[in-house]
Coordinates of C-alpha atoms and ligand atoms in Angstrom, one line a residue:
M1 CA 0.6 -0.3 0.1
W2 CA 2.8 2.1 1.1
K3 CA 5.1 1.7 -2.0
A4 CA 1.5 2.3 -4.3
L5 CA 0.9 5.2 -2.7
V6 CA 4.9 6.2 -3.3
L7 CA 4.5 5.2 -6.7
A8 CA 1.1 7.3 -7.3
I9 CA 2.7 10.2 -6.3
A10 CA 6.1 9.5 -8.4
L11 CA 3.4 9.3 -11.2
A12 CA 1.6 12.3 -10.5
R13 CA 4.6 14.0 -10.5
E14 CA 5.2 12.7 -14.2
V15 CA 2.3 13.9 -14.8
I16 CA 3.6 17.5 -14.3
A17 CA 5.3 17.4 -17.6
D18 CA 2.4 15.9 -20.1
W19 CA 0.1 17.7 -22.2
Q20 CA 1.4 20.7 -23.6
F21 CA 1.1 20.1 -26.8
R22 CA -2.1 17.9 -27.4
S23 CA -0.5 17.0 -30.5
R24 CA 2.3 15.7 -29.9
P25 CA 1.4 14.6 -26.5
D26 CA 4.6 12.7 -26.7
L27 CA 7.1 16.0 -26.4
A28 CA 7.3 17.0 -22.2
P29 CA 10.1 20.0 -23.4
P30 CA 11.3 21.9 -20.1
R31 CA 9.0 24.5 -19.3
L32 CA 11.1 27.8 -18.7
N33 CA 10.4 29.8 -16.0
I34 CA 11.1 33.3 -17.2
T35 CA 11.6 35.9 -14.3
I36 CA 12.6 39.0 -15.5
P37 CA 10.4 39.0 -19.1
P38 CA 12.4 40.1 -22.5
T39 CA 12.1 43.8 -23.1
K40 CA 11.9 45.0 -26.7
D41 CA 15.7 45.2 -26.3
V42 CA 16.6 42.4 -26.3
E43 CA 18.6 40.3 -29.3
K44 CA 17.1 39.1 -32.7
G45 CA 17.3 35.5 -32.0
Y46 CA 16.3 32.3 -30.5
L47 CA 17.5 30.9 -27.4
F48 CA 19.9 27.6 -28.0
V49 CA 20.2 25.4 -24.5
A50 CA 20.3 21.7 -23.9
P51 CA 19.5 21.6 -19.9
F52 CA 19.6 17.8 -18.3
A53 CA 19.0 16.8 -14.9
G54 CA 21.9 17.2 -12.4
L55 CA 20.4 15.1 -9.8
Q56 CA 19.1 11.0 -10.4
D57 CA 16.2 10.1 -10.0
T58 CA 14.6 7.9 -7.6
V59 CA 11.5 6.2 -7.1
N60 CA 9.7 9.1 -4.8
E61 CA 11.2 11.8 -6.8
Q62 CA 11.8 13.0 -10.7
H63 CA 13.7 15.7 -11.6
G64 CA 13.4 18.0 -15.1
P65 CA 14.2 18.0 -17.4
R66 CA 12.1 14.9 -18.0
Q67 CA 13.5 14.9 -21.7
A68 CA 17.0 16.1 -21.5
G69 CA 18.4 16.9 -25.2
P70 CA 18.7 20.3 -27.2
Y71 CA 15.7 22.8 -27.7
I72 CA 15.3 25.6 -29.5
F73 CA 13.2 28.3 -27.8
R74 CA 11.5 31.6 -28.2
D75 CA 12.0 34.1 -25.5
D76 CA 9.0 33.6 -24.0
G77 CA 9.1 30.1 -23.4
D78 CA 7.4 29.0 -26.5
L79 CA 9.1 25.8 -27.8
I80 CA 10.7 26.0 -31.9
W81 CA 12.1 22.8 -31.9
S82 CA 12.8 19.8 -29.5
G83 CA 16.0 17.6 -30.4
Y84 CA 15.0 14.8 -27.5
G85 CA 15.0 11.6 -29.8
Y86 CA 17.1 13.4 -33.1
Y87 CA 20.0 13.2 -30.2
S88 CA 19.5 10.5 -28.4
I89 CA 22.6 10.4 -26.6
W90 CA 23.6 12.8 -23.2
A91 CA 23.9 16.6 -25.9
T92 CA 25.6 19.4 -24.9
N93 CA 27.0 22.7 -26.4
F94 CA 23.9 23.0 -28.5
L95 CA 24.8 25.6 -31.4
T96 CA 24.0 26.4 -34.8
V97 CA 27.4 27.5 -36.9
E98 CA 27.7 28.4 -41.2
W99 CA 29.4 25.2 -42.5
E100 CA 30.7 25.0 -45.9
G101 CA 28.2 28.5 -46.7
K102 CA 25.1 26.5 -44.7
P103 CA 23.2 27.3 -41.8
V104 CA 23.9 23.4 -39.6
L105 CA 23.2 22.6 -36.5
A106 CA 25.7 21.1 -34.3
C107 CA 26.1 19.2 -30.7
F108 CA 27.8 17.2 -28.7
E109 CA 26.7 14.0 -28.0
G110 CA 28.2 11.2 -26.0
D111 CA 29.1 9.4 -22.5
H112 CA 28.9 11.9 -19.6
N113 CA 30.9 11.6 -16.6
P114 CA 29.5 14.3 -14.2
G115 CA 31.4 13.3 -11.4
Y116 CA 34.7 14.4 -13.2
G117 CA 33.3 16.5 -15.4
H118 CA 34.3 15.0 -18.0
G119 CA 32.4 13.8 -22.0
H120 CA 33.3 11.6 -24.2
G121 CA 31.9 11.5 -27.7
H122 CA 31.5 13.4 -30.9
V123 CA 30.0 16.8 -32.8
T124 CA 27.0 15.5 -34.7
F125 CA 25.7 18.1 -37.2
L126 CA 21.8 18.2 -38.5
D127 CA 20.8 19.9 -41.7
Q128 CA 17.9 23.1 -41.4
H129 CA 15.4 19.8 -42.2
Y130 CA 16.8 18.0 -39.3
E131 CA 18.6 15.3 -40.8
T132 CA 22.3 13.9 -39.7
I133 CA 24.6 14.9 -42.4
R134 CA 28.1 14.8 -40.2
E135 CA 29.8 13.4 -37.0
L136 CA 32.7 14.7 -36.6
R137 CA 35.4 13.1 -34.1
A138 CA 38.8 13.5 -32.4
G139 CA 41.8 12.5 -34.7
R140 CA 44.9 10.9 -34.2
H141 CA 43.3 7.8 -31.8
K142 CA 41.8 10.6 -29.5
I143 CA 38.2 10.7 -27.6
S144 CA 36.4 14.2 -28.1
D145 CA 35.6 15.5 -25.0
K146 CA 32.2 17.7 -24.5
H147 CA 33.4 21.3 -23.5
E148 CA 34.3 22.8 -27.0
F149 CA 33.1 22.6 -30.5
W150 CA 33.9 26.3 -32.3
T151 CA 34.8 27.5 -35.8
R152 CA 35.4 30.5 -37.3
D153 CA 35.4 30.3 -40.7
G154 CA 32.8 27.6 -41.5
K155 CA 35.9 25.5 -42.6
T156 CA 37.7 24.2 -39.4
A157 CA 36.8 23.5 -35.7
F158 CA 38.3 23.3 -32.3
I159 CA 38.2 20.4 -30.6
Q160 CA 39.3 19.0 -26.9
I161 CA 40.1 16.2 -25.7
Y162 CA 41.0 15.0 -21.8
Q163 CA 43.6 12.5 -22.4
P164 CA 45.0 10.3 -19.5
V165 CA 49.0 9.2 -19.6
P166 CA 50.8 8.0 -16.7
R167 CA 53.8 10.0 -15.3
L168 CA 56.2 10.9 -12.6
L169 CA 54.1 12.5 -10.2
K170 CA 55.9 12.8 -6.8
K171 CA 57.3 16.0 -6.7
Y172 CA 54.0 17.2 -7.0
G173 CA 52.9 15.4 -3.8
A174 CA 51.5 11.9 -5.4
K175 CA 52.8 8.3 -4.1
P176 CA 54.2 6.2 -6.7
E177 CA 50.8 4.4 -7.4
Q178 CA 49.5 8.3 -7.7
Q179 CA 50.3 7.8 -11.7
W180 CA 47.9 9.1 -14.2
I181 CA 47.8 12.5 -15.0
V182 CA 45.2 14.2 -17.5
N183 CA 47.1 16.0 -20.3
A184 CA 44.7 18.5 -22.1
I185 CA 44.9 18.5 -25.5
I186 CA 43.1 21.0 -28.3
Q187 CA 42.8 20.1 -32.1
E188 CA 41.9 21.9 -35.0
L189 CA 40.0 20.0 -37.2
N190 CA 39.3 20.1 -41.2
I191 CA 35.4 19.4 -40.9
A192 CA 34.7 17.5 -43.6
T193 CA 37.5 15.4 -43.6
G194 CA 38.3 15.1 -39.6
E195 CA 42.6 15.9 -40.8
V196 CA 44.2 17.0 -37.8
L197 CA 45.4 20.6 -38.8
F198 CA 46.9 21.8 -35.4
E199 CA 47.4 20.2 -32.4
W200 CA 48.2 21.4 -28.8
A201 CA 49.5 19.5 -25.7
S202 CA 49.2 20.7 -22.1
L203 CA 51.9 18.7 -20.6
D204 CA 54.5 19.6 -23.3
H205 CA 54.2 23.3 -22.5
V206 CA 52.1 23.9 -18.4
S207 CA 54.0 22.2 -15.7
P208 CA 51.8 20.6 -13.0
D209 CA 52.7 23.6 -11.0
E210 CA 50.1 26.0 -12.5
S211 CA 47.0 24.0 -11.2
V212 CA 45.4 25.2 -8.4
L213 CA 43.7 21.9 -7.3
P214 CA 46.2 19.2 -5.7
I215 CA 46.3 16.0 -6.9
N216 CA 45.0 15.1 -3.5
P217 CA 41.7 14.5 -2.8
G218 CA 39.4 14.0 -4.9
Q219 CA 38.5 17.4 -6.5
A220 CA 40.2 16.9 -9.8
G221 CA 41.0 13.1 -9.8
S222 CA 43.4 11.9 -7.8
G223 CA 45.9 9.6 -9.9
Y224 CA 45.0 6.7 -8.8
N225 CA 44.2 4.8 -12.7
S226 CA 42.9 5.8 -15.8
S227 CA 39.4 6.9 -15.1
D228 CA 41.2 8.8 -11.9
A229 CA 43.5 10.9 -13.8
W230 CA 44.7 14.3 -11.9
D231 CA 43.1 17.2 -14.4
Y232 CA 45.3 19.5 -13.6
F233 CA 44.9 22.0 -15.8
H234 CA 41.3 20.9 -17.6
I235 CA 40.8 23.4 -21.1
N236 CA 37.2 24.4 -21.4
S237 CA 37.2 26.8 -24.1
V238 CA 39.3 26.8 -27.3
D239 CA 39.0 29.9 -30.1
K240 CA 41.5 31.7 -32.7
D241 CA 42.1 35.1 -33.5
P242 CA 42.9 36.1 -37.3
A243 CA 46.6 36.3 -36.5
G244 CA 46.1 32.6 -36.3
N245 CA 46.8 32.3 -32.6
Y246 CA 45.2 30.3 -29.7
L247 CA 43.0 31.1 -26.7
I248 CA 42.4 28.3 -24.3
S249 CA 40.6 28.4 -20.9
A250 CA 42.1 26.2 -18.1
R251 CA 39.7 26.2 -15.3
D252 CA 42.2 24.5 -13.0
A253 CA 44.6 26.7 -13.2
C254 CA 42.5 29.6 -13.3
S255 CA 44.0 31.6 -16.5
V256 CA 43.6 31.5 -19.9
H257 CA 46.0 31.1 -22.3
K258 CA 47.4 32.7 -25.5
I259 CA 49.1 30.2 -27.7
D260 CA 51.2 30.8 -31.0
G261 CA 49.7 29.4 -33.7
K262 CA 52.6 28.1 -35.1
T263 CA 55.4 27.3 -32.7
G264 CA 52.4 26.1 -29.5
A265 CA 54.7 28.4 -27.1
I266 CA 52.6 30.3 -24.9
L267 CA 52.7 33.9 -25.7
W268 CA 51.1 34.7 -21.9
R269 CA 49.1 33.9 -19.3
L270 CA 45.7 36.2 -18.0
N271 CA 45.4 35.3 -14.0
G272 CA 46.6 32.2 -12.1
K273 CA 49.8 31.2 -10.7
Q274 CA 51.5 32.3 -13.5
S275 CA 50.1 35.8 -15.0
D276 CA 51.7 37.4 -17.0
F277 CA 49.1 40.8 -16.6
K278 CA 48.2 42.8 -13.4
F279 CA 44.6 43.6 -12.7
D280 CA 43.2 47.2 -12.2
K281 CA 40.9 45.8 -9.9
K282 CA 40.4 42.8 -7.9
A283 CA 36.9 42.5 -9.9
G284 CA 38.4 41.7 -13.1
K285 CA 39.7 38.5 -11.8
F286 CA 38.3 35.3 -12.2
C287 CA 38.8 31.5 -10.9
F288 CA 37.5 28.1 -12.5
Q289 CA 36.0 29.8 -15.5
H290 CA 34.5 28.6 -18.5
H291 CA 34.2 30.0 -22.2
A292 CA 36.6 32.3 -23.6
R293 CA 36.2 34.4 -26.6
F294 CA 38.2 36.4 -28.3
L295 CA 36.7 39.7 -29.2
E296 CA 38.8 42.6 -30.6
Q297 CA 42.0 43.2 -31.4
Y298 CA 43.6 46.8 -32.3
D299 CA 47.3 48.3 -31.3
D300 CA 48.2 46.5 -28.3
I301 CA 45.1 45.9 -27.0
E302 CA 43.0 42.4 -26.9
V303 CA 39.4 42.5 -25.5
I304 CA 38.4 38.9 -24.1
S305 CA 35.0 37.8 -22.7
L306 CA 34.9 34.6 -20.5
Y307 CA 32.7 32.8 -17.9
D308 CA 33.5 33.6 -14.4
N309 CA 32.6 30.9 -12.0
S310 CA 34.6 31.8 -9.0
A311 CA 33.3 28.1 -7.7
H312 CA 34.4 24.5 -7.8
G313 CA 32.8 21.5 -6.1
T314 CA 32.0 18.3 -7.0
E315 CA 28.9 17.8 -8.9
A316 CA 27.4 15.6 -5.9
G317 CA 28.6 18.5 -3.5
D318 CA 30.4 16.2 -1.2
G319 CA 33.7 17.0 -1.9
G320 CA 33.6 20.5 -0.7
E321 CA 33.5 23.9 -2.4
V322 CA 35.3 26.1 -3.2
H323 CA 34.2 29.8 -3.4
T324 CA 36.4 33.2 -4.6
A325 CA 33.9 35.4 -5.5
P326 CA 30.0 36.1 -3.7
T327 CA 28.7 35.4 -7.1
S328 CA 29.5 33.7 -10.8
S329 CA 29.4 36.7 -13.3
G330 CA 30.3 37.0 -17.7
K331 CA 33.0 39.6 -17.4
I332 CA 34.2 41.5 -20.5
L333 CA 37.7 42.5 -20.2
K334 CA 40.8 44.7 -21.9
L335 CA 44.7 43.7 -22.1
N336 CA 47.1 45.9 -22.9
T337 CA 50.5 43.7 -23.7
T338 CA 52.8 46.8 -23.2
S339 CA 51.9 47.9 -19.9
W340 CA 50.7 44.4 -19.4
T341 CA 47.1 45.1 -17.2
A342 CA 43.8 43.8 -17.2
E343 CA 41.1 45.8 -17.3
L344 CA 37.5 45.0 -16.2
V345 CA 35.1 46.1 -18.8
Q346 CA 32.0 45.5 -17.7
G347 CA 31.1 42.5 -15.4
Y348 CA 27.7 41.1 -16.3
Y349 CA 26.4 39.6 -12.5
P350 CA 23.4 37.5 -11.5
P351 CA 19.8 38.1 -10.5
D352 CA 19.0 35.9 -7.1
D353 CA 22.7 35.9 -6.8
L354 CA 23.8 32.9 -8.3
L355 CA 27.1 31.3 -8.2
S356 CA 27.5 28.4 -10.4
K357 CA 30.6 25.3 -9.4
S358 CA 30.5 24.2 -13.3
Q359 CA 29.8 24.9 -16.5
G360 CA 28.6 28.3 -18.1
S361 CA 29.0 30.5 -21.0
T362 CA 28.9 34.2 -22.0
Q363 CA 28.2 35.2 -25.4
V364 CA 28.6 38.6 -26.4
L365 CA 26.0 39.0 -29.4
P366 CA 25.7 41.3 -32.6
N367 CA 24.1 43.9 -30.6
S368 CA 27.1 43.8 -28.2
N369 CA 23.9 42.3 -25.7
V370 CA 25.4 39.5 -23.5
L371 CA 23.8 36.4 -23.0
V372 CA 25.5 34.9 -19.7
N373 CA 24.6 31.3 -18.5
W374 CA 24.6 30.5 -15.0
G375 CA 26.3 26.4 -15.7
S376 CA 24.7 24.5 -13.0
E377 CA 22.1 26.6 -11.7
G378 CA 20.4 25.9 -14.5
A379 CA 19.4 29.6 -15.9
M380 CA 20.6 32.5 -18.1
T381 CA 20.5 35.9 -18.6
E382 CA 20.2 38.4 -21.4
Y383 CA 21.8 41.9 -20.7
L384 CA 22.6 45.4 -22.2
P385 CA 25.9 46.1 -22.6
N386 CA 25.9 48.2 -19.6
G387 CA 25.2 45.3 -17.2
T388 CA 21.2 45.4 -17.0
A389 CA 19.7 42.7 -17.3
I390 CA 16.6 42.5 -19.8
F391 CA 15.9 39.0 -19.7
H392 CA 16.1 35.7 -16.8
A393 CA 14.7 32.5 -17.4
Y394 CA 15.2 29.0 -15.3
M395 CA 15.5 26.3 -17.7
D396 CA 12.8 24.2 -16.1
S397 CA 10.0 25.3 -13.3
G398 CA 8.4 24.0 -10.7
L399 CA 9.2 20.7 -9.3
L400 CA 11.0 19.5 -12.3
G401 CA 13.0 22.7 -12.2
V402 CA 15.1 21.4 -9.4
G403 CA 18.4 20.5 -10.3
V404 CA 18.9 21.7 -13.9
E405 CA 22.1 22.3 -15.2
N406 CA 23.1 23.7 -18.7
Y407 CA 26.8 24.1 -19.9
R408 CA 26.0 26.7 -22.3
A409 CA 23.1 29.0 -23.9
Y410 CA 23.5 30.6 -27.3
R411 CA 20.9 33.3 -29.4
Y412 CA 21.2 33.0 -32.8
N413 CA 18.9 33.1 -36.0
W414 CA 17.7 29.8 -37.4
T415 CA 15.9 28.6 -40.5
G416 CA 14.3 25.1 -39.4
F417 CA 12.5 23.3 -42.5
P418 CA 11.4 20.0 -41.2
N419 CA 11.5 16.8 -43.3
E420 CA 8.9 15.4 -41.2
E421 CA 4.9 15.9 -41.9
P422 CA 2.9 18.0 -39.6
A423 CA 1.5 16.9 -36.4
I424 CA -2.6 16.9 -36.1
V425 CA -5.0 15.6 -33.3
A426 CA -8.8 16.4 -33.4
L427 CA -10.2 16.4 -30.5
E428 CA -14.2 16.1 -29.8
D429 CA -16.1 17.1 -26.7
D430 CA -20.2 17.7 -26.1
K431 CA -19.7 21.3 -27.7
G432 CA -17.3 20.7 -30.8
T433 CA -13.8 20.2 -31.9
S434 CA -10.8 21.5 -31.4
I435 CA -8.1 20.7 -33.9
Y436 CA -4.4 21.6 -32.9
V437 CA -1.6 21.2 -35.1
S438 CA 2.8 21.3 -34.5
W439 CA 5.5 21.1 -36.7
N440 CA 8.6 20.5 -34.4
G441 CA 11.6 22.4 -35.9
D442 CA 9.2 24.7 -38.1
T443 CA 10.3 28.1 -38.5
E444 CA 8.4 29.7 -41.0
T445 CA 4.8 28.9 -41.2
K446 CA 2.8 32.1 -40.2
H447 CA -0.8 30.6 -40.6
W448 CA -2.4 27.5 -40.6
R449 CA -5.3 26.9 -42.7
F450 CA -7.4 24.0 -41.1
F451 CA -10.7 22.0 -43.8
E452 CA -12.5 19.4 -43.7
R453 CA -14.0 16.3 -46.0
A454 CA -17.6 16.3 -46.6
S455 CA -17.3 12.7 -46.6
K456 CA -14.5 9.9 -46.3
G457 CA -12.7 9.7 -49.6
S458 CA -13.8 12.8 -50.9
T459 CA -12.0 15.2 -52.7
V460 CA -13.7 17.9 -51.7
N461 CA -12.2 20.3 -49.1
R462 CA -13.8 22.8 -47.1
L463 CA -12.5 25.7 -45.2
L464 CA -12.6 25.2 -41.7
G465 CA -10.7 28.7 -40.7
E466 CA -7.2 30.1 -40.9
I467 CA -5.4 30.8 -37.8
E468 CA -2.1 32.4 -37.1
R469 CA 0.9 31.0 -35.7
R470 CA 1.7 32.2 -32.6
S471 CA 2.9 29.0 -30.6
F472 CA 4.6 25.3 -31.4
E473 CA 1.2 24.5 -31.0
T474 CA -1.8 26.1 -33.4
M475 CA -5.4 25.0 -32.2
L476 CA -9.0 25.9 -34.3
R477 CA -12.3 25.4 -32.2
V478 CA -15.1 24.7 -34.3
D479 CA -19.0 23.6 -33.0
N480 CA -20.0 21.0 -35.4
I481 CA -17.7 18.6 -37.2
T482 CA -18.6 14.6 -36.4
D483 CA -17.1 12.0 -38.0
V484 CA -15.2 13.9 -40.8
E485 CA -11.4 13.9 -41.8
V486 CA -9.9 17.4 -40.8
F487 CA -6.5 18.7 -42.0
A488 CA -4.2 21.2 -41.8
E489 CA -1.7 23.3 -43.8
A490 CA 0.9 25.2 -43.2
I491 CA 0.9 28.8 -45.4
S492 CA 4.5 30.8 -45.7
H493 CA 4.3 34.1 -44.6
D494 CA 4.0 34.7 -48.3
G495 CA 1.0 33.1 -49.1
A496 CA 2.8 30.0 -50.2
V497 CA 1.6 26.3 -48.7
L498 CA 4.7 24.6 -46.7
T499 CA 2.8 21.4 -46.7
G500 CA 0.0 19.3 -45.2
T501 CA -0.8 16.9 -42.5
R502 CA -2.4 13.4 -43.7
P503 CA -6.4 14.3 -42.9
T504 CA -7.6 12.7 -39.2
I505 CA -11.0 11.9 -38.2
P506 CA -11.6 13.7 -34.8
Q507 CA -11.5 11.1 -31.2
P508 CA -13.1 11.5 -28.2
N509 CA -11.2 14.4 -25.9
V510 CA -10.0 12.4 -22.6
S511 CA -7.1 15.2 -22.1
P512 CA -7.5 17.5 -18.9
P513 CA -9.3 20.5 -19.9
H514 CA -7.6 23.5 -21.9
G515 CA -5.9 25.3 -19.6
H516 CA -2.2 25.9 -20.6
S517 CA 1.4 24.6 -20.4
S518 CA 2.7 27.0 -18.3
S519 CA 0.3 26.8 -15.5
W520 CA 2.1 23.3 -14.9
S521 CA 0.2 21.5 -12.0
D522 CA -2.8 20.5 -13.2
L523 CA -3.2 17.5 -11.2
D524 CA -1.3 17.8 -7.7
G525 CA 0.0 14.5 -6.7
E526 CA -2.6 14.3 -3.5
Q527 CA -5.6 15.1 -5.8
L528 CA -4.5 12.0 -8.2
V529 CA -3.5 9.8 -5.1
Q530 CA -7.1 10.2 -4.1
Q531 CA -8.5 9.6 -7.0
I532 CA -7.0 6.5 -7.2
L533 CA -7.9 5.7 -3.8
D534 CA -11.3 6.2 -4.3
T535 CA -11.8 4.4 -7.6
Ligands
NAG601 C1 40.3 4.4 -9.9 O1 40.8 5.1 -8.5 C2 39.2 5.7 -7.7 C3 40.1 6.3 -6.8 O2 41.1 5.9 -6.0 C4 38.6 4.4 -7.6 O3 38.0 5.2 -6.8 C5 38.1 3.4 -8.4 O4 37.4 2.8 -8.2 C6 39.4 3.2 -9.4 N1 38.8 2.5 -11.0 C7 39.4 1.1 -11.0 C8 38.5 0.9 -12.8 O5 40.2 0.9 -9.8
NAG602 C1 48.9 50.4 -23.2 O1 49.7 51.1 -22.5 C2 50.9 51.6 -22.7 C3 51.8 51.6 -21.7 O2 51.0 52.3 -20.2 C4 50.3 52.9 -23.5 O3 51.5 53.9 -23.6 C5 49.5 52.5 -24.4 O4 48.7 53.7 -25.4 C6 48.0 51.8 -24.0 N1 47.8 51.0 -25.3 C7 46.4 51.5 -25.8 C8 45.6 51.2 -26.6 O5 45.6 52.4 -24.9
NAG603 C1 22.2 50.7 -18.9 O1 21.5 51.6 -20.6 C2 20.3 51.5 -20.6 C3 19.7 51.6 -21.8 O2 21.0 52.9 -22.2 C4 19.6 52.4 -19.8 O3 18.3 52.9 -19.1 C5 20.1 52.3 -17.9 O4 20.0 53.3 -17.2 C6 21.7 52.1 -17.7 N1 22.0 51.2 -16.6 C7 23.1 51.9 -16.3 C8 23.5 51.2 -14.7 O5 24.1 52.8 -16.2
NAG604 C1 10.6 30.9 -10.8 O1 11.8 30.6 -10.2 C2 12.0 31.5 -9.1 C3 13.1 31.7 -8.8 O2 13.5 31.0 -8.3 C4 11.1 30.5 -7.8 O3 10.6 31.6 -7.2 C5 9.5 30.4 -8.6 O4 8.9 30.0 -7.2 C6 9.4 29.3 -9.6 N1 8.4 29.5 -10.2 C7 7.7 28.6 -10.9 C8 6.5 28.3 -11.5 O5 8.8 27.2 -11.2
NAG605 C1 19.4 38.0 -36.1 O1 19.3 38.9 -37.0 C2 19.0 39.9 -37.3 C3 18.7 40.5 -38.5 O2 19.4 40.0 -39.8 C4 20.0 40.3 -36.4 O3 20.1 42.1 -36.4 C5 20.7 39.6 -35.1 O4 22.0 40.6 -34.6 C6 20.8 38.5 -35.8 N1 21.2 37.6 -34.2 C7 21.9 36.9 -34.2 C8 22.0 36.5 -32.5 O5 22.4 36.8 -34.6
NAG606 C1 -21.5 24.2 -39.0 O1 -22.7 25.2 -38.6 C2 -22.0 26.4 -39.5 C3 -22.7 27.7 -38.8 O2 -23.9 27.3 -38.5 C4 -22.8 26.0 -41.0 O3 -23.0 26.8 -41.7 C5 -22.5 24.7 -41.5 O4 -23.1 24.5 -42.3 C6 -22.4 23.5 -40.7 N1 -21.4 22.9 -40.9 C7 -21.6 21.0 -40.5 C8 -21.0 20.5 -41.3 O5 -22.5 21.1 -40.3

């Protein structure tokens, strides 16, 4: 009895994700909890995220998102595309890039090792029809890690690899049996062929002395075996400037290094134990950072952006946490390579004092707004250039919002023409019929036109109505159709018919009463248990 109750509550909680879309009852995308609604100043484009559950499900507790995967959302939380089932294994760093002159979706998919913050897999590319067109793997018998995939020219890509290697580590405080260390490697690959154009390995250039996390105890691996290798450097981003030099972010050294693209020599180090720069203010300093990007270079100045976690800790929270500032932040830094000074141009500080012990990103947008993603805190914020927050959302809401994490968030434009046909369902009740239609990934439909067929097999169609598409799913309510086939056509902004659904026969409506997705608790657990006990 007790067990049945617990199970019923667990099921009731799962119900929370149900019926967001009548035409796609299989989809349970995260419901964004938007606490700062977007102002008119947000940059144009959609939000690209790949939220996942940071907590394990138990029999009486389920965590969001129910369907971890890559998603494209509008600013009001409306779904454009659910990538659940497209990227079928653990997916992260979901973005769009141009490859060979065409916009494509790219996303890491693979195995996730949350304990060590590593991932092993490959980057999968989808075209504008959401068809897989390429998988990119690291070269030279190494396995790509999850942290980076990035391209500047749409021809070559930067990725990184955590390669465990045995070394004598006694002088770094290790016992003789602690001999495994992670060689943090970056590669630049030809996307089309996979050819390795450049490779650089941290152990050739960076001493383990630069690490801020000692080999003991447990925070970054203790070196007893290859899967527990000491992650002394932990590269989590790679970028390249027009001169052909690289910028890497090394979380476990709390530093950003610039690397000569020809010789591999370190040109400078910013922050960390051996910084070449002095900071004008303490506020410019950072630690355990992510996502360093070149923004601008002129004269003796280099401007970069990064995400400053200022926190480190194990995912389970049992390894202790290190905090170096009260909150995490996005940062733009200006470096002068004559005076060797680093200046904080602007910091982007979180609503709700968020401090993320892992992950995170800072994307400077074309209009100079900045999108900051708070990693392990499962939230993102868009700012005006001066640091004013104009949009903030948590990546799931209610019970399902607890423990949701997201590695990076981006804003991009995107045009999607799904190869799959649109989904339709017609649900009949006492007073009439509601016809619902949706087309996962479509960005082009402006109106949906609904028709009925006078009789089965007839070719005479009667227009039931035309509804402007405002959301993932569009509904037409009609009073008096019964037992006739209905279908819908997607109409583009210039009036062209993009595609049509197959015809469907209305079926009895057994779904909970109308009430849209944003009210997440259609039925709470207690109520459902009561209903089950009553029957
Ligand atoms: C590797 O070392 C860690 C830390 O000592 C230990 O927990 C783990 O069981 C070891 N794994 C294997 C496969 O021996
Ligand atoms: C960088 O610093 C040097 C030395 O202080 C100074 O002469 C130079 O003007 C600075 N560069 C810029 C672009 O401000
Ligand atoms: C930031 O810029 C906006 C728009 O220009 C302005 O309204 C706001 O007062 C500025 N905020 C700060 C703190 O300067
Ligand atoms: C949204 O997030 C805020 C801030 O964390 C929280 O107080 C609120 O309960 C959340 N709302 C929902 C519907 O989850
Ligand atoms: C999207 O396209 C518009 C119009 O071209 C442009 O102004 C905007 O900067 C683009 N947004 C992004 C995120 O690139
Ligand atoms: C539905 O009702 C409208 C308006 O009363 C009427 O014009 C139409 O013929 C009816 N359709 C059917 C299939 O009964």
